[in-house]
Short mmCIF file of C-alpha atoms and ligand atoms in Angstrom, two decimals:
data_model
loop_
_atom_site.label_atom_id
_atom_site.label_comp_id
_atom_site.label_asym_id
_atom_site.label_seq_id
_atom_site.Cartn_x
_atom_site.Cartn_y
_atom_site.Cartn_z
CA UNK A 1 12.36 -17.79 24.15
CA UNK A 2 15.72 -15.93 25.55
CA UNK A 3 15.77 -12.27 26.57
CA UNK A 4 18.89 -10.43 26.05
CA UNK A 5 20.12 -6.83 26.79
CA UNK A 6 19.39 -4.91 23.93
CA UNK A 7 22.68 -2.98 23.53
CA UNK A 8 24.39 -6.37 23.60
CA UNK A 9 22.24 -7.62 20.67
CA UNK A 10 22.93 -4.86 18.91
CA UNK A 11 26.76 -4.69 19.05
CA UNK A 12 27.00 -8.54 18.81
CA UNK A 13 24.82 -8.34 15.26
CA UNK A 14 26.15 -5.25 14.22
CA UNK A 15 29.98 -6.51 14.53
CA UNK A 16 28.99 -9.65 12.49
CA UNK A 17 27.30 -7.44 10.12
CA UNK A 18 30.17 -5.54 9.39
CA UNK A 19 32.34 -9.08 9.45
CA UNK A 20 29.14 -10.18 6.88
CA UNK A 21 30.17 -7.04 4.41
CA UNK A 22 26.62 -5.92 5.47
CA UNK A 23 26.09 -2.51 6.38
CA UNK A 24 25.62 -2.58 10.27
CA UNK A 25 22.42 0.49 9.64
CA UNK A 26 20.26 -2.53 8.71
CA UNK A 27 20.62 -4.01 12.24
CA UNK A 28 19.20 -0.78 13.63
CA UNK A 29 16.28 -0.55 10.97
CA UNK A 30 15.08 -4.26 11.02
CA UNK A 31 15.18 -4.24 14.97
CA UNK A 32 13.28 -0.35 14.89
CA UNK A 33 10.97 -2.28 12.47
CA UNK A 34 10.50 -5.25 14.98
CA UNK A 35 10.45 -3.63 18.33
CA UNK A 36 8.18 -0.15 16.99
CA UNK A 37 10.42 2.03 18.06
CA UNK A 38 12.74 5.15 17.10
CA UNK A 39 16.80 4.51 16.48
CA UNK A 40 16.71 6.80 19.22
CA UNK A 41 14.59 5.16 21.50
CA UNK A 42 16.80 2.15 20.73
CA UNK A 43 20.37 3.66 21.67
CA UNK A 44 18.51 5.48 24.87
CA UNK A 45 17.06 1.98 26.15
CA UNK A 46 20.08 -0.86 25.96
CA UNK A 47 19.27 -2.22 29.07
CA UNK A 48 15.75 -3.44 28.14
CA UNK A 49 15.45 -7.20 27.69
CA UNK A 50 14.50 -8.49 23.90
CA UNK A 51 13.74 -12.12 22.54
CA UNK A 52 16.22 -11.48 19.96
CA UNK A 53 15.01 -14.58 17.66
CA UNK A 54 12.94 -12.73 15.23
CA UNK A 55 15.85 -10.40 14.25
CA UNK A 56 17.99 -13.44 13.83
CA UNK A 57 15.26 -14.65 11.37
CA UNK A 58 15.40 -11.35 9.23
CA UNK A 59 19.01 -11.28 9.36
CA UNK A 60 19.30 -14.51 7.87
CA UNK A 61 17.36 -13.36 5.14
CA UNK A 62 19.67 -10.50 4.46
CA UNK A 63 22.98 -12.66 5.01
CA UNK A 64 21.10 -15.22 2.11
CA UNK A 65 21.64 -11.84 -0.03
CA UNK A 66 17.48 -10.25 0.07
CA UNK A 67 17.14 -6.86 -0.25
CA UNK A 68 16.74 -4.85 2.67
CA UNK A 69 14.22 -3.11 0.85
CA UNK A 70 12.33 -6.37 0.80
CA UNK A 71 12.90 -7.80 3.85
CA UNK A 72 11.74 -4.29 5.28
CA UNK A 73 8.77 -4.10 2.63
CA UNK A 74 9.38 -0.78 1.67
CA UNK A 75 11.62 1.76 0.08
CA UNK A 76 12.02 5.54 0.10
CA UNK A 77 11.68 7.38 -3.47
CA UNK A 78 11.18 10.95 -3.86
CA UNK A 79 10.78 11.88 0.28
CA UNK A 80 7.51 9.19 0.05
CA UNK A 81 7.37 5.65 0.78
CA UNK A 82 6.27 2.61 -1.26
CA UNK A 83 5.63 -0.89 -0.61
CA UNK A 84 7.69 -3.20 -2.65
CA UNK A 85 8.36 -7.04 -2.88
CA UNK A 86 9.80 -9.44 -4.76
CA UNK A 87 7.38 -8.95 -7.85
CA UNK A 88 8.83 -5.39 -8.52
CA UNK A 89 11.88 -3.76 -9.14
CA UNK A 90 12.99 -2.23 -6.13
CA UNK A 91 13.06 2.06 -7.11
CA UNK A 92 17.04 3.47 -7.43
CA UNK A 93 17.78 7.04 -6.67
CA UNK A 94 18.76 7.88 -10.29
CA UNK A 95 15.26 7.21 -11.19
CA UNK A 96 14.23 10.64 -9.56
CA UNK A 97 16.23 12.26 -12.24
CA UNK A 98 13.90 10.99 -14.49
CA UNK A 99 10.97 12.68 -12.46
CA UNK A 100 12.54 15.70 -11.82
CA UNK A 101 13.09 16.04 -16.01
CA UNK A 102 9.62 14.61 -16.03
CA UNK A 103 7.78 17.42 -14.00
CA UNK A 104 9.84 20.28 -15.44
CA UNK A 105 8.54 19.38 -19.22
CA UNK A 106 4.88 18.62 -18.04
CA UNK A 107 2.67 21.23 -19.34
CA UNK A 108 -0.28 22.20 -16.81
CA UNK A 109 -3.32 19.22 -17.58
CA UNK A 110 -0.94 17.18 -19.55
CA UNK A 111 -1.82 14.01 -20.18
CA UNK A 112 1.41 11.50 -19.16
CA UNK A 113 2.33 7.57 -19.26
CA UNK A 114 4.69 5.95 -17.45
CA UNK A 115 5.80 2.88 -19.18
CA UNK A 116 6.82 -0.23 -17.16
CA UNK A 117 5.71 1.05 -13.70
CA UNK A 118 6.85 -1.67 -11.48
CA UNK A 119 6.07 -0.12 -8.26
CA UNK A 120 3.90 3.09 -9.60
CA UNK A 121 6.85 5.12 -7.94
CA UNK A 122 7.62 7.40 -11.36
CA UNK A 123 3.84 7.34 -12.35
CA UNK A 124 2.89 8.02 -8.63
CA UNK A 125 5.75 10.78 -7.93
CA UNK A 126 4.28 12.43 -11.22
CA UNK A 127 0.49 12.80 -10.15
CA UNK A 128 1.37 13.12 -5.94
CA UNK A 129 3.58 16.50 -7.12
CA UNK A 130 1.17 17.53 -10.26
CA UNK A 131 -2.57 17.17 -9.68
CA UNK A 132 -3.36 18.47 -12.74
CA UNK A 133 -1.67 15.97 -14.73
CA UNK A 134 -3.89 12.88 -16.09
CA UNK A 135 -0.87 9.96 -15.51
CA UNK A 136 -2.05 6.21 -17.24
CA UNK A 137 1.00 3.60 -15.80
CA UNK A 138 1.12 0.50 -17.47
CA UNK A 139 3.11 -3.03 -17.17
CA UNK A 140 3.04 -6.38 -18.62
CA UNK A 141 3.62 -7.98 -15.58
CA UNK A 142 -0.23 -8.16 -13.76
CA UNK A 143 1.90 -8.87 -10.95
CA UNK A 144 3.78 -6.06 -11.01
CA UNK A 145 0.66 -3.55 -11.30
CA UNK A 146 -0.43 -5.40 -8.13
CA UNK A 147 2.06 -3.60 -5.96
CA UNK A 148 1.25 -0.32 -7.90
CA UNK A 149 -1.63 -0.18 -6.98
CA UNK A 150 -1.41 -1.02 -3.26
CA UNK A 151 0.76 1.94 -3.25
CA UNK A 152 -1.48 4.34 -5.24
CA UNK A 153 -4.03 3.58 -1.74
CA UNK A 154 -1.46 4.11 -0.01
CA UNK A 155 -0.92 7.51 -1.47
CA UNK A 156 -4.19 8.28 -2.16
CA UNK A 157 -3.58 8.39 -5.76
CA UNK A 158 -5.52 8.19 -8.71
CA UNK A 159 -3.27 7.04 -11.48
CA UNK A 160 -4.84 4.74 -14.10
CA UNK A 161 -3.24 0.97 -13.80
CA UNK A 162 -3.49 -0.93 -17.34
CA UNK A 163 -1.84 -4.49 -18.48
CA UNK A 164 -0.41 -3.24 -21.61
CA UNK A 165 2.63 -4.50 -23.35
CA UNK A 166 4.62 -1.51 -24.34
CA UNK A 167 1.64 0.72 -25.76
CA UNK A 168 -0.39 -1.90 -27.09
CA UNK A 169 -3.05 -1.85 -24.48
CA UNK A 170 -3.58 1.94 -24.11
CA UNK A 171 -5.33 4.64 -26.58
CA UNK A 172 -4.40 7.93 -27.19
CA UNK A 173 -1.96 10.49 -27.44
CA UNK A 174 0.43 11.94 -24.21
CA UNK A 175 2.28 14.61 -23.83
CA UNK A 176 4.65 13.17 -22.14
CA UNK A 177 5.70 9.41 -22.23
CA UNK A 178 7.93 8.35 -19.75
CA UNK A 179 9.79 4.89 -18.51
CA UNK A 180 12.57 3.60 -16.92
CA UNK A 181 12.52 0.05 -18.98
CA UNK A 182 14.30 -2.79 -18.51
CA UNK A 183 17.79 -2.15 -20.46
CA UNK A 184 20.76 -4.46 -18.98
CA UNK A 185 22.15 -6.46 -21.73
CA UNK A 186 22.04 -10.13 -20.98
CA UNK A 187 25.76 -10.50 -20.61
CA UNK A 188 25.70 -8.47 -17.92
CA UNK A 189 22.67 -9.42 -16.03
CA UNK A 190 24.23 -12.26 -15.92
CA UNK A 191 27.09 -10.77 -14.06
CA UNK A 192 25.26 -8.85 -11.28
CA UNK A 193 25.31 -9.57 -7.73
CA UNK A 194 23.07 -11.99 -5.99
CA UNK A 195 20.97 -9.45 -4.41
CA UNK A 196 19.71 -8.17 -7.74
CA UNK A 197 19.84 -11.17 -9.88
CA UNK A 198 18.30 -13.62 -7.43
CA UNK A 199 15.48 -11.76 -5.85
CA UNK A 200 14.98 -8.83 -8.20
CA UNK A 201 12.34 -9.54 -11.24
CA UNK A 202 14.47 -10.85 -14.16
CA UNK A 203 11.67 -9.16 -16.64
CA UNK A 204 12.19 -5.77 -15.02
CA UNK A 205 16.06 -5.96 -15.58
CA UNK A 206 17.15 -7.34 -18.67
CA UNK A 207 15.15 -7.43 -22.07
CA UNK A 208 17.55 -9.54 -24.14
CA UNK A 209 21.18 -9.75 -25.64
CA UNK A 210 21.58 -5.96 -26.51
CA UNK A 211 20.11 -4.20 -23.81
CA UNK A 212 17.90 -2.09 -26.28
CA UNK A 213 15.02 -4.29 -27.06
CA UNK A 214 12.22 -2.59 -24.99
CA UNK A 215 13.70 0.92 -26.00
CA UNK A 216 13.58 0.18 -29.47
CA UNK A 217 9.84 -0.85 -29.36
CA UNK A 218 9.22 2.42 -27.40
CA UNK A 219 10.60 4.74 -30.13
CA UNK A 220 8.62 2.44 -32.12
CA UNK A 221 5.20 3.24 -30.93
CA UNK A 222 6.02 6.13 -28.90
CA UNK A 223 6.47 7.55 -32.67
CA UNK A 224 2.62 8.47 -33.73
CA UNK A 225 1.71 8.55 -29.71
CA UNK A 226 3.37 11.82 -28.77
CA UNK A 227 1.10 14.62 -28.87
CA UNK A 228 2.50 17.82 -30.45
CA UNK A 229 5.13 19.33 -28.47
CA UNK A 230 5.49 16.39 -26.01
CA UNK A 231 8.60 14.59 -25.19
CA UNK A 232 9.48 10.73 -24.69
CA UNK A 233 11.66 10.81 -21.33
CA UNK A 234 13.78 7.52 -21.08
CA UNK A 235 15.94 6.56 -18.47
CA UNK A 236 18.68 4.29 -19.78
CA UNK A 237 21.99 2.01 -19.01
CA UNK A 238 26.14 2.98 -18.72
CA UNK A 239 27.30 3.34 -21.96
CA UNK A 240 24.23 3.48 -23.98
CA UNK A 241 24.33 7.13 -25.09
CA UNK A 242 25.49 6.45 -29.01
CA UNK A 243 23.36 3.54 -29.30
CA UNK A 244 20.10 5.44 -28.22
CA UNK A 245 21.68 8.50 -30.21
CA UNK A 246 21.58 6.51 -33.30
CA UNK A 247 18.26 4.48 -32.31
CA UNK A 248 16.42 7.93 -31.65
CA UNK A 249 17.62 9.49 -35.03
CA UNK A 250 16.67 6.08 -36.67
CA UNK A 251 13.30 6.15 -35.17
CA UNK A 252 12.36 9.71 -36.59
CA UNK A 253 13.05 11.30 -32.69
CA UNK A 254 15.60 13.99 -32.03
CA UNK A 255 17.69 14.16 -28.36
CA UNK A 256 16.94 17.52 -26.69
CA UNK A 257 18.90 16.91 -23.84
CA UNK A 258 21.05 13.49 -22.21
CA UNK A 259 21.20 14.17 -18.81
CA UNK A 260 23.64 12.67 -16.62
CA UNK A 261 23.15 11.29 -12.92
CA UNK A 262 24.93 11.75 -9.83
CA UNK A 263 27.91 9.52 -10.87
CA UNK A 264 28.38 11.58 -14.20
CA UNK A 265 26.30 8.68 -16.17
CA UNK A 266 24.36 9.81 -19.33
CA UNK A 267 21.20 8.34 -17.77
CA UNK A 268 18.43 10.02 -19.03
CA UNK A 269 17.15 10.89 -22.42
CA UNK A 270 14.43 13.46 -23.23
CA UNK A 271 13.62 13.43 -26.76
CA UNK A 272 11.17 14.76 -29.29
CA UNK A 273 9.39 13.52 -32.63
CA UNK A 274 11.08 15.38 -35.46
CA UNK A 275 8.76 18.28 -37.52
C1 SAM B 1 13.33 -1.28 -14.73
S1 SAM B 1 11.72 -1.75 -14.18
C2 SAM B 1 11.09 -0.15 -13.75
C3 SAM B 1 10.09 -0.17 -12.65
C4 SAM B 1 9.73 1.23 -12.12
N1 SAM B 1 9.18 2.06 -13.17
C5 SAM B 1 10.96 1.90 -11.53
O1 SAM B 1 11.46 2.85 -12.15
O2 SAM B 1 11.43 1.49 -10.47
C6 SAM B 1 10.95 -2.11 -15.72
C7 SAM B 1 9.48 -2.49 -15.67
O3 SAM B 1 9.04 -2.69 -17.04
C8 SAM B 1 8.14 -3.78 -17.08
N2 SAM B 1 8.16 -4.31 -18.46
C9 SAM B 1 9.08 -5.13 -19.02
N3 SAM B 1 8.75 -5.38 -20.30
C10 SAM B 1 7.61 -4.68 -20.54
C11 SAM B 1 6.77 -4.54 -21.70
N4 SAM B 1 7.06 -5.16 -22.85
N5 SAM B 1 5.68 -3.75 -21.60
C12 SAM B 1 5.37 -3.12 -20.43
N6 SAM B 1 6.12 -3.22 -19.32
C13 SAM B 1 7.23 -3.99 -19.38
C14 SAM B 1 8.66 -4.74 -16.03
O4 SAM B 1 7.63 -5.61 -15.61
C15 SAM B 1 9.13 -3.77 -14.93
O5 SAM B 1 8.11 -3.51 -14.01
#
């Protein structure tokens, strides 16, 4: 084991970082993560002596393309923080628009599901901001509902967890059905970077050639499933909009409102069963 000054680790790692393409932040959060402390605590203290062989092995990692978010086990989404690993999707930002349209359209008791729930975070988000909402999350993958539901201890939460492909495994009408499926057309999967088609589950990404397989099942049996005057919230892929347009009107839904995300994206759809 060899100690070394901790602001010389730090600007020797960071540098190559850069050099790497990786963003030098992740320096300071794997070595907070290792040595327990505060960023702050970390700038104030570059004299003290650190074995710096650990952060070498977590940097190696990242440089091999994992997700921070993995290496780190965990992830912000909506100001709380969930455990994730490599059997879940890790949560994106855009996904809060989803819960934001989500908790505006909940009505007080409402009974919600959250289809596809990877890490619980939409289904978890839902019932940590509303206790008065009943919220069911399903997933096919058992693995998948694994991590959901070390998060809802974490949260204290007590969202149902069911194995259920699509709606098949569940009872019952909601007034709200929600998911954030998996909707990148094979093509392009196949065209994303390492970081997301190596170590991010293929199952919570792509669904098939088009894109619009899972969707289409979820208008499917979404259909008869939404209670009177609930909604089916979806959040959906670039350049999808006409296709779900047509899909929804197909499917005996109307669009009430496509709203876009930060970038300008159409990303989520909120939509209603017709009469
Ligand atoms: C895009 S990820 C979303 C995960 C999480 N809800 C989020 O927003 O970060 C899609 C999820 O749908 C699940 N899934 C894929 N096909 C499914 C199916 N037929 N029925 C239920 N869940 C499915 C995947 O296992 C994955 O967890």
């Amino acid at each position: 084991m060899s100690f070394e000054r901790l602001d010389e680790v730090r600007a020797h790692r960071r540098n190559d970082a850069l050099q790497r393409g990786i963003n030098p932040r992740d320096i300071d959060l794997l070595l907070s993560d290792l040595l327990e402390k505060p960023l702050a605590w970390l700038i104030a203290h570059g004299e003290s002596k650190i074995d710096a062989a650990p952060l070498d092995a977590l940097l190696q990692r990242r440089y091999d393309g994992e997700p921070l978010q993995y290496i780190r086990r965990r992830t912000e989404f909506y100001s709380r923080e969930f455990y994730v690993d490599d059997r879940v999707l890790i949560p994106r930002p855009e996904t809060e628009l989803l819960v934001e349209a989500a908790l505006a359209r909940a009505p007080q008791q409402g009974r919600v599901i959250d289809i596809g729930t990877g890490s619980g975070c939409i289904a978890l988000t839902l019932e940590r901001e509303r206790a008065d909402l009943r919220v069911i999350a399903v997933d096919r993958s058992v693995a998948a509902l694994a991590v959901a539901a070390i998060n809802r201890a974490r949260l204290d939460s007590h969202v149902t967890l069911v194995a259920s492909d699509v709606l098949s495994g569940v009872a019952g009408t909601f007034d709200l059905i929600v998911s954030n499926p998996p909707y990148v057309p094979l093509a392009e999967y196949e065209e994303l970077t390492v970081e997301v088609r190596i170590h991010e589950p293929r199952s919570a990404l792509t669904p098939g050639p088009t894109g619009l397989e899972i969707i289409d099942r979820i208008f499917d049996e979404a259909r008869p499933r939404v209670a009177p005057g609930g909604s089916l919230l979806l959040e959906v892929g670039y350049g999808q909009e006409q296709a779900i347009r047509a899909l929804a009107e197909a499917k005996g839904f109307r669009i009430d409102a496509f709203l876009p995300d930060l970038a300008g994206i159409p990303r989520v759809v909120i939509s209603s069963p017709h009469g």
